[in-house]
XYZ file of C-alpha atoms in Angstrom:
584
model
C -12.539 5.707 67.061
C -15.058 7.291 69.212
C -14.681 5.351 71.948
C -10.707 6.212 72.037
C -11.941 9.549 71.531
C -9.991 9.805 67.847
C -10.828 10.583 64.083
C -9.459 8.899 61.301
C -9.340 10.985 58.235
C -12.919 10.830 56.722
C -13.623 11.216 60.026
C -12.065 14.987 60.417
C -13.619 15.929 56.748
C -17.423 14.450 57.744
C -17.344 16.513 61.355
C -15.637 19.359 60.122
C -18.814 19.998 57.769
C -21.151 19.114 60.810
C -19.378 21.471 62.526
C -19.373 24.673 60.458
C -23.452 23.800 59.205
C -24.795 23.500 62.407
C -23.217 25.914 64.409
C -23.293 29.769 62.712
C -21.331 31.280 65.379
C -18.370 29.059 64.657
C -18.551 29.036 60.822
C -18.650 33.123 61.032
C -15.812 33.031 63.412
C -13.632 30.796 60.983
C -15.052 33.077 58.246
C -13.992 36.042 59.809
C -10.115 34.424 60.159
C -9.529 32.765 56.799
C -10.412 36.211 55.345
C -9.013 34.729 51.612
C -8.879 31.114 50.907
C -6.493 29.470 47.856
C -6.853 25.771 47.519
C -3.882 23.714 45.286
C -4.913 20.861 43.360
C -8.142 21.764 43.825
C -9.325 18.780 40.706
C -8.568 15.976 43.609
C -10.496 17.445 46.035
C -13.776 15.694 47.291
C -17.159 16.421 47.801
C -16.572 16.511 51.493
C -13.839 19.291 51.066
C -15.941 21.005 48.549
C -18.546 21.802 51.322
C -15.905 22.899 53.729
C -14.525 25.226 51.296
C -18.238 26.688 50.430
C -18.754 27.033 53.601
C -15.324 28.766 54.870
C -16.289 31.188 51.810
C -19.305 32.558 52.888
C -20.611 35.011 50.916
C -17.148 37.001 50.139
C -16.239 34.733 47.617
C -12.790 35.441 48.362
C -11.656 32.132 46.749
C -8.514 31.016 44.629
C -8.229 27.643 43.232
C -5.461 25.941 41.297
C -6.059 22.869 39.235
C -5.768 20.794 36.143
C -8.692 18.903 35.408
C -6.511 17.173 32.530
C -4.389 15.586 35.653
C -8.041 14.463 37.995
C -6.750 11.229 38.157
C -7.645 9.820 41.681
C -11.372 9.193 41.745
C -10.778 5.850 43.252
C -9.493 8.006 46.794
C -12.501 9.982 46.274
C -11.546 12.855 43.669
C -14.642 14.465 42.239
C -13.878 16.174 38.811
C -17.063 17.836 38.786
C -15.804 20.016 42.074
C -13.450 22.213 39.099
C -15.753 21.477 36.035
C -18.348 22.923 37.862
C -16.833 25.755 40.379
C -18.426 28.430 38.019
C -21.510 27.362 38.762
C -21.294 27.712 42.591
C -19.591 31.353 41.865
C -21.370 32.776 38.878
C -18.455 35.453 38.815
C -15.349 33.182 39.047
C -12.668 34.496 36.257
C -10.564 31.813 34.846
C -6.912 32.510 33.876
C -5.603 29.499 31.788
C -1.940 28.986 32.276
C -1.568 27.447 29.032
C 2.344 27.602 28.457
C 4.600 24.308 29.079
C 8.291 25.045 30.415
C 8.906 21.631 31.006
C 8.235 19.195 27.831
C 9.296 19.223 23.641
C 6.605 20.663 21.748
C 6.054 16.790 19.822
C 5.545 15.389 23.480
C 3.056 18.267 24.466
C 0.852 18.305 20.772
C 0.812 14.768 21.326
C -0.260 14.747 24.594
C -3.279 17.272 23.593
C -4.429 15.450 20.986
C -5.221 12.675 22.919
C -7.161 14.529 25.993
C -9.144 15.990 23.340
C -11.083 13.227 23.048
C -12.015 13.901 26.540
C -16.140 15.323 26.383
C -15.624 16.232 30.632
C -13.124 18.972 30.405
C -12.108 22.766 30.574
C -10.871 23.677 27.090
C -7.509 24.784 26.906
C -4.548 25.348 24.508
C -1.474 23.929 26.312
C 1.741 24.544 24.298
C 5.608 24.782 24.265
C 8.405 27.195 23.000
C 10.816 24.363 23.593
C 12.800 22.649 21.097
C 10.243 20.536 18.497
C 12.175 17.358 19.910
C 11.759 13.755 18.523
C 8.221 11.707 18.134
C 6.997 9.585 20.766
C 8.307 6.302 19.859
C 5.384 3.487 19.850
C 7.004 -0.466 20.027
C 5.215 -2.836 19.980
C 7.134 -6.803 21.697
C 6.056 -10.133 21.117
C 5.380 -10.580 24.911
C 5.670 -9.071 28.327
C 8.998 -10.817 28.823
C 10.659 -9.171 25.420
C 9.222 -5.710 26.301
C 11.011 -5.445 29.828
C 14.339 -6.646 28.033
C 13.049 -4.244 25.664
C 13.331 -1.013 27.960
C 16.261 -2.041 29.688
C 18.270 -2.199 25.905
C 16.951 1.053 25.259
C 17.858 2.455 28.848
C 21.267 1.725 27.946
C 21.383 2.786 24.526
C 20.468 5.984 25.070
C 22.362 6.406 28.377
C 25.261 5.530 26.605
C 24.319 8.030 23.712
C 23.390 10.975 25.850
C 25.720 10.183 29.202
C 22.990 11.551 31.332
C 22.167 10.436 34.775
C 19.668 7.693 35.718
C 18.055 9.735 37.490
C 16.424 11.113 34.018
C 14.889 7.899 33.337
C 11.938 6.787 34.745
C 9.647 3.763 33.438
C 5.946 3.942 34.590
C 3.551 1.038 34.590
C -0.357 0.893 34.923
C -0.036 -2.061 38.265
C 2.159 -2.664 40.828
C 2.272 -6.303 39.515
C 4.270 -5.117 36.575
C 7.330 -4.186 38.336
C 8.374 -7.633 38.596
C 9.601 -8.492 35.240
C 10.785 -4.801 34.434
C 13.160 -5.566 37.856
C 14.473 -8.917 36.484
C 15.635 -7.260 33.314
C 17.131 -3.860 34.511
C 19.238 -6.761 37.238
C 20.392 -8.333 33.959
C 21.729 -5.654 32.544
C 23.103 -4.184 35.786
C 20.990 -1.193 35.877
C 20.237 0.556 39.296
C 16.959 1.600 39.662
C 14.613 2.489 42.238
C 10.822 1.680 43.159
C 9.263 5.156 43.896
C 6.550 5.162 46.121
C 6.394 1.433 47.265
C 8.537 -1.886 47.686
C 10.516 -3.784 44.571
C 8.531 -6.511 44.437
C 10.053 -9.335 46.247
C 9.793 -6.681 49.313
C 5.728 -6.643 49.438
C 4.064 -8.560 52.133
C 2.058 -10.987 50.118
C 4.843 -11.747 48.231
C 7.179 -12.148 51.284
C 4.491 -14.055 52.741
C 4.309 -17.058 49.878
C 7.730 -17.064 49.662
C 7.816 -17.847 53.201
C 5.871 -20.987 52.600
C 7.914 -21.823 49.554
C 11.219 -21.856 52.017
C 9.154 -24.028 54.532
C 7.916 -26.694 52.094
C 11.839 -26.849 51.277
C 13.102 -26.520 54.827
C 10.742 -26.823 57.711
C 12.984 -25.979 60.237
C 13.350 -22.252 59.056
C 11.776 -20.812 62.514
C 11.470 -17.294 60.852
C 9.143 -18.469 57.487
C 7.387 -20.844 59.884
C 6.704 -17.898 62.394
C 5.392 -15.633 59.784
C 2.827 -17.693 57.831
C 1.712 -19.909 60.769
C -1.640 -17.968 61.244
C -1.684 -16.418 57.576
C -4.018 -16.245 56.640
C -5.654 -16.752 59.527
C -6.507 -20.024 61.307
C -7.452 -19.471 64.709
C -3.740 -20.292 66.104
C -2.951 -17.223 68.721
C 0.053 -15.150 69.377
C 0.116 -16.709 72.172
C -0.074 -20.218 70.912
C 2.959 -19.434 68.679
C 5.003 -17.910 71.802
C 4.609 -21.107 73.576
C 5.506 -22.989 70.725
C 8.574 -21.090 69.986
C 9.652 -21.226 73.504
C 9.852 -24.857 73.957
C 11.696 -25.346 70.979
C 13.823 -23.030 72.465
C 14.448 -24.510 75.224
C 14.629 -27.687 74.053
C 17.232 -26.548 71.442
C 15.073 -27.944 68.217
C 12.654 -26.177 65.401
C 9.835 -25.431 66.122
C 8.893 -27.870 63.154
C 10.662 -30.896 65.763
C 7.972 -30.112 68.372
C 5.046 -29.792 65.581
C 6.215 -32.980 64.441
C 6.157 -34.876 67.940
C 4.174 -32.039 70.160
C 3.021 -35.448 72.234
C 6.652 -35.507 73.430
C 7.032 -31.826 74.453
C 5.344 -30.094 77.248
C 3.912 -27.012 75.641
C 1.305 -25.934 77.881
C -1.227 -25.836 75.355
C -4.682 -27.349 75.172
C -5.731 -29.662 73.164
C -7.626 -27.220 70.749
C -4.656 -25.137 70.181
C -2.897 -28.423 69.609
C -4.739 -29.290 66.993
C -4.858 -26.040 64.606
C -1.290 -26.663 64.906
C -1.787 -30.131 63.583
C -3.762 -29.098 60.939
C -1.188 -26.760 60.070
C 1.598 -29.232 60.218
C 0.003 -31.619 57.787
C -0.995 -28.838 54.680
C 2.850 -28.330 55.219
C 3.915 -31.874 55.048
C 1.676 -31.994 52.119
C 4.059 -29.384 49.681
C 7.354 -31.098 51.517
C 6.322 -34.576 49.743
C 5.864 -32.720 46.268
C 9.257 -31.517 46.263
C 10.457 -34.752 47.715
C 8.950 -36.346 44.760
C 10.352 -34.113 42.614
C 7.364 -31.989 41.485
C 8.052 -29.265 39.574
C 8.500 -25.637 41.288
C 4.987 -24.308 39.207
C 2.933 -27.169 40.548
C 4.377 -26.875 44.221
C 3.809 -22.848 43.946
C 0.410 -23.301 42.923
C -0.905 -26.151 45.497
C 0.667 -23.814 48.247
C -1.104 -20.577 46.827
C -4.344 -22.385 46.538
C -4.511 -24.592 49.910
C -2.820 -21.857 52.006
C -5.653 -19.604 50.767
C -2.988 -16.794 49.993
C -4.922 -15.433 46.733
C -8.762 -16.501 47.737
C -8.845 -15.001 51.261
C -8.412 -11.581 49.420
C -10.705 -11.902 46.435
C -13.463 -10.921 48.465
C -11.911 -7.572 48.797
C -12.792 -5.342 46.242
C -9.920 -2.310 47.158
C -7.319 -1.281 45.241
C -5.035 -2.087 47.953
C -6.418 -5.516 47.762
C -6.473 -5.983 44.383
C -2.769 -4.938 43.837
C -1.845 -7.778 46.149
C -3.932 -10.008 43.705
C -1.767 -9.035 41.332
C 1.373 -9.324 43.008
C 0.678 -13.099 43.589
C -1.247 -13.845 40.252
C 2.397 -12.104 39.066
C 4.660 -14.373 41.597
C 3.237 -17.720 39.803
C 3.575 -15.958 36.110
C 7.217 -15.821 37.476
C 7.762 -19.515 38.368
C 5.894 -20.146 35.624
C 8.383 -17.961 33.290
C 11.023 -19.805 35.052
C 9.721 -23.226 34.241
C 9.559 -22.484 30.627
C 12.950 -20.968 30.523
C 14.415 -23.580 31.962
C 13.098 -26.482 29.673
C 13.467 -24.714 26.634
C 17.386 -24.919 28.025
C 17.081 -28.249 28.488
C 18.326 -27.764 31.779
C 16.604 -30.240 34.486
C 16.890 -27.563 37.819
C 12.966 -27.447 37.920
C 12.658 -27.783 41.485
C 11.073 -24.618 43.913
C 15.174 -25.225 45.300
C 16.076 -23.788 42.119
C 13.559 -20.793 41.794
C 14.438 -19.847 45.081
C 17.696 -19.555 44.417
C 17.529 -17.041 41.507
C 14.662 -14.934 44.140
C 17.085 -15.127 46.312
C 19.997 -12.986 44.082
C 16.654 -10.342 43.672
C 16.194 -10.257 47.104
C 19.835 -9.522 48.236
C 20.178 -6.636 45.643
C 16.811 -5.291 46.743
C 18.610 -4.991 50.639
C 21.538 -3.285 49.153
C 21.224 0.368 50.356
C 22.734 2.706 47.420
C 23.575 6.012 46.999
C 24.534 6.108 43.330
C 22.037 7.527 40.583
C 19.751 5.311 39.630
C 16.783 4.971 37.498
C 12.428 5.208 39.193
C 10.210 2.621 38.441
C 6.541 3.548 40.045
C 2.908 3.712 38.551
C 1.771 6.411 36.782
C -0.257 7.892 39.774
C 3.086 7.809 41.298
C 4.544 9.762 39.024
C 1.907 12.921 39.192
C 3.847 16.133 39.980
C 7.373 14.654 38.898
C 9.413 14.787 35.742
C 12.441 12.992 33.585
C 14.154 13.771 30.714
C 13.043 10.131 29.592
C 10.030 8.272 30.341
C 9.295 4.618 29.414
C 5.178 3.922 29.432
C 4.822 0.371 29.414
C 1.784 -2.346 29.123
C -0.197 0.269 27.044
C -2.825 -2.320 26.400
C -6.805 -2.955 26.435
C -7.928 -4.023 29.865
C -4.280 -2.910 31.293
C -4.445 0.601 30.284
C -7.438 1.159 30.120
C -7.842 -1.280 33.168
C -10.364 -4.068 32.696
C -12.006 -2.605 35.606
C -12.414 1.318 34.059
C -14.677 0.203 31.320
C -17.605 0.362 32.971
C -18.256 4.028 32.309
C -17.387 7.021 30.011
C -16.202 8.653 32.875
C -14.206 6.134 34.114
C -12.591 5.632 30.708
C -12.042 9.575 30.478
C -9.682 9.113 33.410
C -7.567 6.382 32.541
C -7.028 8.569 29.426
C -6.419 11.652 31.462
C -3.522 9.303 33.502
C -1.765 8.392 30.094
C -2.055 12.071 29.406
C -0.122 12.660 32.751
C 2.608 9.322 32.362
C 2.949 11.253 28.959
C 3.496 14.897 30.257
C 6.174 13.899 32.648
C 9.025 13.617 29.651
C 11.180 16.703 29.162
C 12.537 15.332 25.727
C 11.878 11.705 25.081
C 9.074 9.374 25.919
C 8.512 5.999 24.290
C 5.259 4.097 24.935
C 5.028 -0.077 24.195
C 2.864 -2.889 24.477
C 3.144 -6.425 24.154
C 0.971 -8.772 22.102
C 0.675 -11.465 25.084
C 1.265 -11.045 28.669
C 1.199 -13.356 31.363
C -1.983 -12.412 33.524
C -4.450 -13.911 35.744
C -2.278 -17.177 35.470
C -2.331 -17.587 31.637
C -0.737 -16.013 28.598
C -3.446 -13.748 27.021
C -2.983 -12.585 23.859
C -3.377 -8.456 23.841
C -4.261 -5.756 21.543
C -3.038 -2.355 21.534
C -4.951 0.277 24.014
C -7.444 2.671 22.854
C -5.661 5.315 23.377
C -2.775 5.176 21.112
C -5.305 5.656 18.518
C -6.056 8.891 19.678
C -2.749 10.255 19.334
C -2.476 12.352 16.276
C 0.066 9.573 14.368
C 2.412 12.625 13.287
C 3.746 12.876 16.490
C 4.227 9.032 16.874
C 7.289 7.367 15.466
C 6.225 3.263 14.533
C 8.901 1.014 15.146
C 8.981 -1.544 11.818
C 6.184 -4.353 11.898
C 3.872 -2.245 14.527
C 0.119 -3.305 14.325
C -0.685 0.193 15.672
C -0.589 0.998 12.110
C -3.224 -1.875 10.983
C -6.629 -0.285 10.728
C -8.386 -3.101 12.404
C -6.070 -3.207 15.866
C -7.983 -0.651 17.287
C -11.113 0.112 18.957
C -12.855 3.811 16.976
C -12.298 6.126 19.398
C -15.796 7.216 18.815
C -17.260 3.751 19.695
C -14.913 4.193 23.076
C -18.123 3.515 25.339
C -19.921 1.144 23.379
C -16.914 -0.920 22.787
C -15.314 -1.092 26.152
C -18.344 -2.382 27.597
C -18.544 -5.170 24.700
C -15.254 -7.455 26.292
C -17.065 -7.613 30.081
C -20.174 -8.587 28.664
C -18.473 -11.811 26.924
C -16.262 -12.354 30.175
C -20.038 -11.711 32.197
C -21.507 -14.752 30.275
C -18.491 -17.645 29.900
C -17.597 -19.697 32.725
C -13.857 -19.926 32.776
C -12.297 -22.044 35.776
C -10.172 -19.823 38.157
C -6.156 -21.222 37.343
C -5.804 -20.939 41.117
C -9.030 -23.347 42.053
C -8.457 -26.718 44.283
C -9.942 -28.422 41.865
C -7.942 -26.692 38.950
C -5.519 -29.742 36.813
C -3.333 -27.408 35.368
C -0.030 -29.173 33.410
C 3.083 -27.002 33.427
C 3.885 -26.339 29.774
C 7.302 -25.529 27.981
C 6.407 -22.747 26.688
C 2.983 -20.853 26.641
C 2.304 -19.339 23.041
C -0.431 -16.795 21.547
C 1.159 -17.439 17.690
C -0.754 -20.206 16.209
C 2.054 -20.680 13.997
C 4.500 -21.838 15.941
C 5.952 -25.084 16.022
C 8.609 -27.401 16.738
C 10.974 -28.177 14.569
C 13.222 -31.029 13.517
C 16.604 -30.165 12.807
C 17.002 -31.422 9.820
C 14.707 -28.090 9.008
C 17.222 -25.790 10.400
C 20.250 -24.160 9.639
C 22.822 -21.746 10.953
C 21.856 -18.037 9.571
C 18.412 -18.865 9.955
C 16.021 -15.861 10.808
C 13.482 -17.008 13.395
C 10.262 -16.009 15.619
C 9.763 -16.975 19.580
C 6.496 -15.798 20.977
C 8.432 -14.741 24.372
C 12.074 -13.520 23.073
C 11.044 -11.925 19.924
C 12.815 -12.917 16.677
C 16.549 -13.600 16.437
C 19.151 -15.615 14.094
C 19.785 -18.763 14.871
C 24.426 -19.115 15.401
C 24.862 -22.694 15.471
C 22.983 -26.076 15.762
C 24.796 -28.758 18.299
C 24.045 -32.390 17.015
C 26.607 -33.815 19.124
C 24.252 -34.960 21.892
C 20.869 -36.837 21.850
C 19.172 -34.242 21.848
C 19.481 -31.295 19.658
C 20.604 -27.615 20.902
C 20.216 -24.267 18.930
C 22.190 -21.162 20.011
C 20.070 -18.041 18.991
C 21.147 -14.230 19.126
C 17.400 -12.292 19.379
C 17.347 -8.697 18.859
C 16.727 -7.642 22.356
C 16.958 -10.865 24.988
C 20.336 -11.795 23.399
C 21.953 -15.445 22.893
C 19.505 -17.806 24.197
C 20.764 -22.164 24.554
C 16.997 -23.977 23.413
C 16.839 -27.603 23.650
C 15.002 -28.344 20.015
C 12.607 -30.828 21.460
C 10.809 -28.187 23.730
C 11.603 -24.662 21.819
C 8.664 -23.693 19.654
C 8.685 -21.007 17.016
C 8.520 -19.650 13.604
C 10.937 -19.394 10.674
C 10.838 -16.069 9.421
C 13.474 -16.640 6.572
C 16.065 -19.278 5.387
């Protein structure tokens, strides 16, 4: 930057301060001009700004701020909290004037709200409170599984859009992670829902994923120039742009893929040396390596996981500790829990279109609709830090869960905790009249199903503004973590994960067997069908529980047809379909 004579942004803050502290006659003449300063937002400001602010001041003290510490929720950009907890401090005579009066939310959705940031120690006291309507409870739900609590929001979505016959654009569903967009998309698609990703790409749109699908078309058709052009130095491998210019050009003008001249690049004249040649070599064979598994007849989890682990996709970012990076983590971690959903799905159907051929296919539909430009109303899907200044009659919080939200990474600190609970405060806040929270008791993450407990947090919700849905474990006593113990306890889980040696699922060396059907319940089972019967109340660790229509005997192997609560009628071939009978 300072050779091309430019600043990036940390740049401008860092001189700026250099600027008015070492040179008096400038800071008195900026003084002089800015005779009264008012700063918005001032709770994500940083220290940097902080000083410039001081020092614009002077000693007039001619200073407005405007701020919500409840809503400091962006320490990880470099927010300091302590800049508005502390501002009386730096002017002994600063009057506060709490705006304390909510035009915006119920009065259940606001009392709930402060009862949980009261358990925040870093804060200004205040009394926020509504003369709106009382308005209905915050509705807690608890699914079986990630998969049953996107299928979840969508039935919901509809039932009370169909209730209400308000616009989409009152609903809004916000999620801790990027990654959890995926599944949320699949099921609004189902049910023919428009919706929107605010602030970001739906997720077949984001780079890494774009990127891995690329190699998933190549391993099924090499000659697709346009995948093979995109990943053929990503990550990167030493092959040039200009390497890959030549190469496309004599394909070109030989009229043949680019794969053609890989394949027999002794019989072309590409110009390029014999060092160039042979990154492309080595990049030919890993491909020919994931073309053989499908031509085998590998399943499409095994061929998606070989590629994401030799191509390096996932480990040439783990060294990268940013948020940016570790969203894209997520993304891909979330891209094999999708084949991997798919897989199961499949089986359990008894249906034998396993292949990546097949899973592309269905990406494909997602990818189409996410081109589609629309105008009509349509429902937001973001992340809560999205979501900071906006508002919707109805808000869906999902994934309310320990080491989700709060994240895993958050626990390290009471301050750090104190913010993720200030960011549920504001996912929260942004209802007008209805706001439902769930959580799922597994989830597919960090390419296994972990079973999940309910976050922290809920517990610190005063219960009479919560409304349980039947069979909730928020109401168990033992579920959740004493609010009290918040510190102590959130640092227990990354001490046991700091002292067991778990083998990454995405390692080389990693012999990981595709399963039917990944389960937390213990309990379940397969069944014979001798054990069945039509009426039958059952339990399925990803659809949720459902009554079983009517058993087909008529082929070799056994078929149930199941109507669940929220997924609907569901085909399960008997001899892969585990679960639990609930009653007779």
């Amino acid at each position: 930057c300072f050779v091309a004579g430019a600043m990036d942004f940390d740049d401008l803050l860092y001189y700026t301060n250099l600027l008015l502290r070492d040179n008096p006659e400038i800071r008195r003449h900026y003084q002089e001009y800015f005779r009264y300063i008012l700063v918005d937002e001032y709770q994500d400001t940083n220290f940097a700004q902080h000083l410039i602010v001081s020092q614009l001041c002077g000693d007039a003290h001619n200073l407005c701020v405007v701020g919500d510490d409840a809503q400091s929720i962006y320490s990880f950009r470099g927010a300091n909290i302590r800049n508005i907890l502390n501002l009386k401090k730096s002017y002994p005579d600063l009057r506060i004037f709490k705006l304390e009066q909510n035009y915006r939310s119920t009065q259940n959705i606001i009392n709930a709200a402060n009862s949980l940031i009261a358990k925040n120690k870093e804060q200004i006291p205040k009394n926020v409170f509504s003369r709106n309507d009382i308005g209905a409870r915050i509705e807690v739900v608890q699914s079986y599984s990630d998969y049953e609590e996107a299928f979840l929001v969508a039935n919901r979505i509809s039932q009370l859009k169909m209730r209400n016959h308000d616009s989409y654009d009152e609903y809004a569903v916000l999620y801790r992670t990027n990654a959890q967009s995926r599944i949320l998309e699949e099921s609004l698609r189902k049910r023919n829902i428009p919706y929107r990703i605010y602030g970001g790409l739906s997720f077949y749109q984001r780079k890494e994923v774009k990127d891995a699908i690329a190699y998933f078309r190549l391993s099924i058709n090499p000659d697709d120039d346009e995948a093979l052009k995109r990943v053929i130095n990503y990550p990167a491998r030493g092959i040039g742009e200009t390497t890959v210019n030549r190469l496309m050009r004599c394909a070109m003008d030989n009229r043949v893929s680019a794969w053609a001249i890989l394949n027999n690049i002794d019989k072309y004249d590409t110009g390029l040396r014999q060092a160039a040649i042979n990154k492309l070599l080595s990049f030919r064979d890993m491909i020919a390596e994931f073309i053989e598994m499908n031509r085998r007849g590998d399943d499409a989890e095994s061929v998606a996981r070989a590629i994401i682990t030799r191509t390096q996709l996932l480990s040439s970012l783990i060294s990268d500790r940013t948020p940016e990076s570790i969203s894209k983590q997520e993304n891909l971690q979330e891209l094999l829990a999708g084949v991997k959903e798919f897989i199961a799905n499949k089986t359990e159907e008894g249906s034998e279109s396993l292949s990546l051929v097949d899973f592309l296919s269905e990406v494909s539909l997602a990818t189409d609709q996410d081109s589609d430009e629309v105008s009509e109303e349509r429902i937001t899907l973001m992340t809560v830090h999205a979501a900071k200044g906006l508002e919707f009659s109805n808000v869906f919080i999902v994934g309310v869960e320990e080491e989700l939200f709060p994240s895993a990474m958050s626990c390290d600190t009471l301050s750090a905790i104190e913010e993720e609970r200030r960011l549920l405060y504001v996912a929260i806040t942004r209802a007008k009249s209805h706001c439902m929270i769930s959580y799922a008791s597994s989830r597919f993450r960090n390419g296994q199903t972990k079973t999940c407990s309910p976050s922290r947090f809920l517990k610190d919700i005063d219960p009479r503004y919560l409304a349980l849905s039947a069979g909730n474990d928020f109401a168990r006593p033992d579920s959740f973590i004493n609010p009290i113990d918040n510190y102590r306890e959130s640092m227990r889980p990354r001490v046991e994960r700091a002292t067991r040696s778990t083998p990454s699922p995405f390692s080389a060396h990693s012999n990981v067997t595709p399963t039917p059907s990944s389960s937390s319940a213990g309990d379940e089972d397969l069944h014979s069908a001798s054990e069945l019967s039509e009426g039958m109340r059952i339990e399925h660790s990803r659809f949720g529980k459902g009554d079983i229509t009517e058993i087909d005997r008529s082929a070799a192997d056994v078929r149930i047809t199941v109507e669940f609560d929220t997924v609907g009628v569901k085909k399960l071939l008997l001899k892969f379909a585990r679960f639990k009978i609930i009653s007779q």
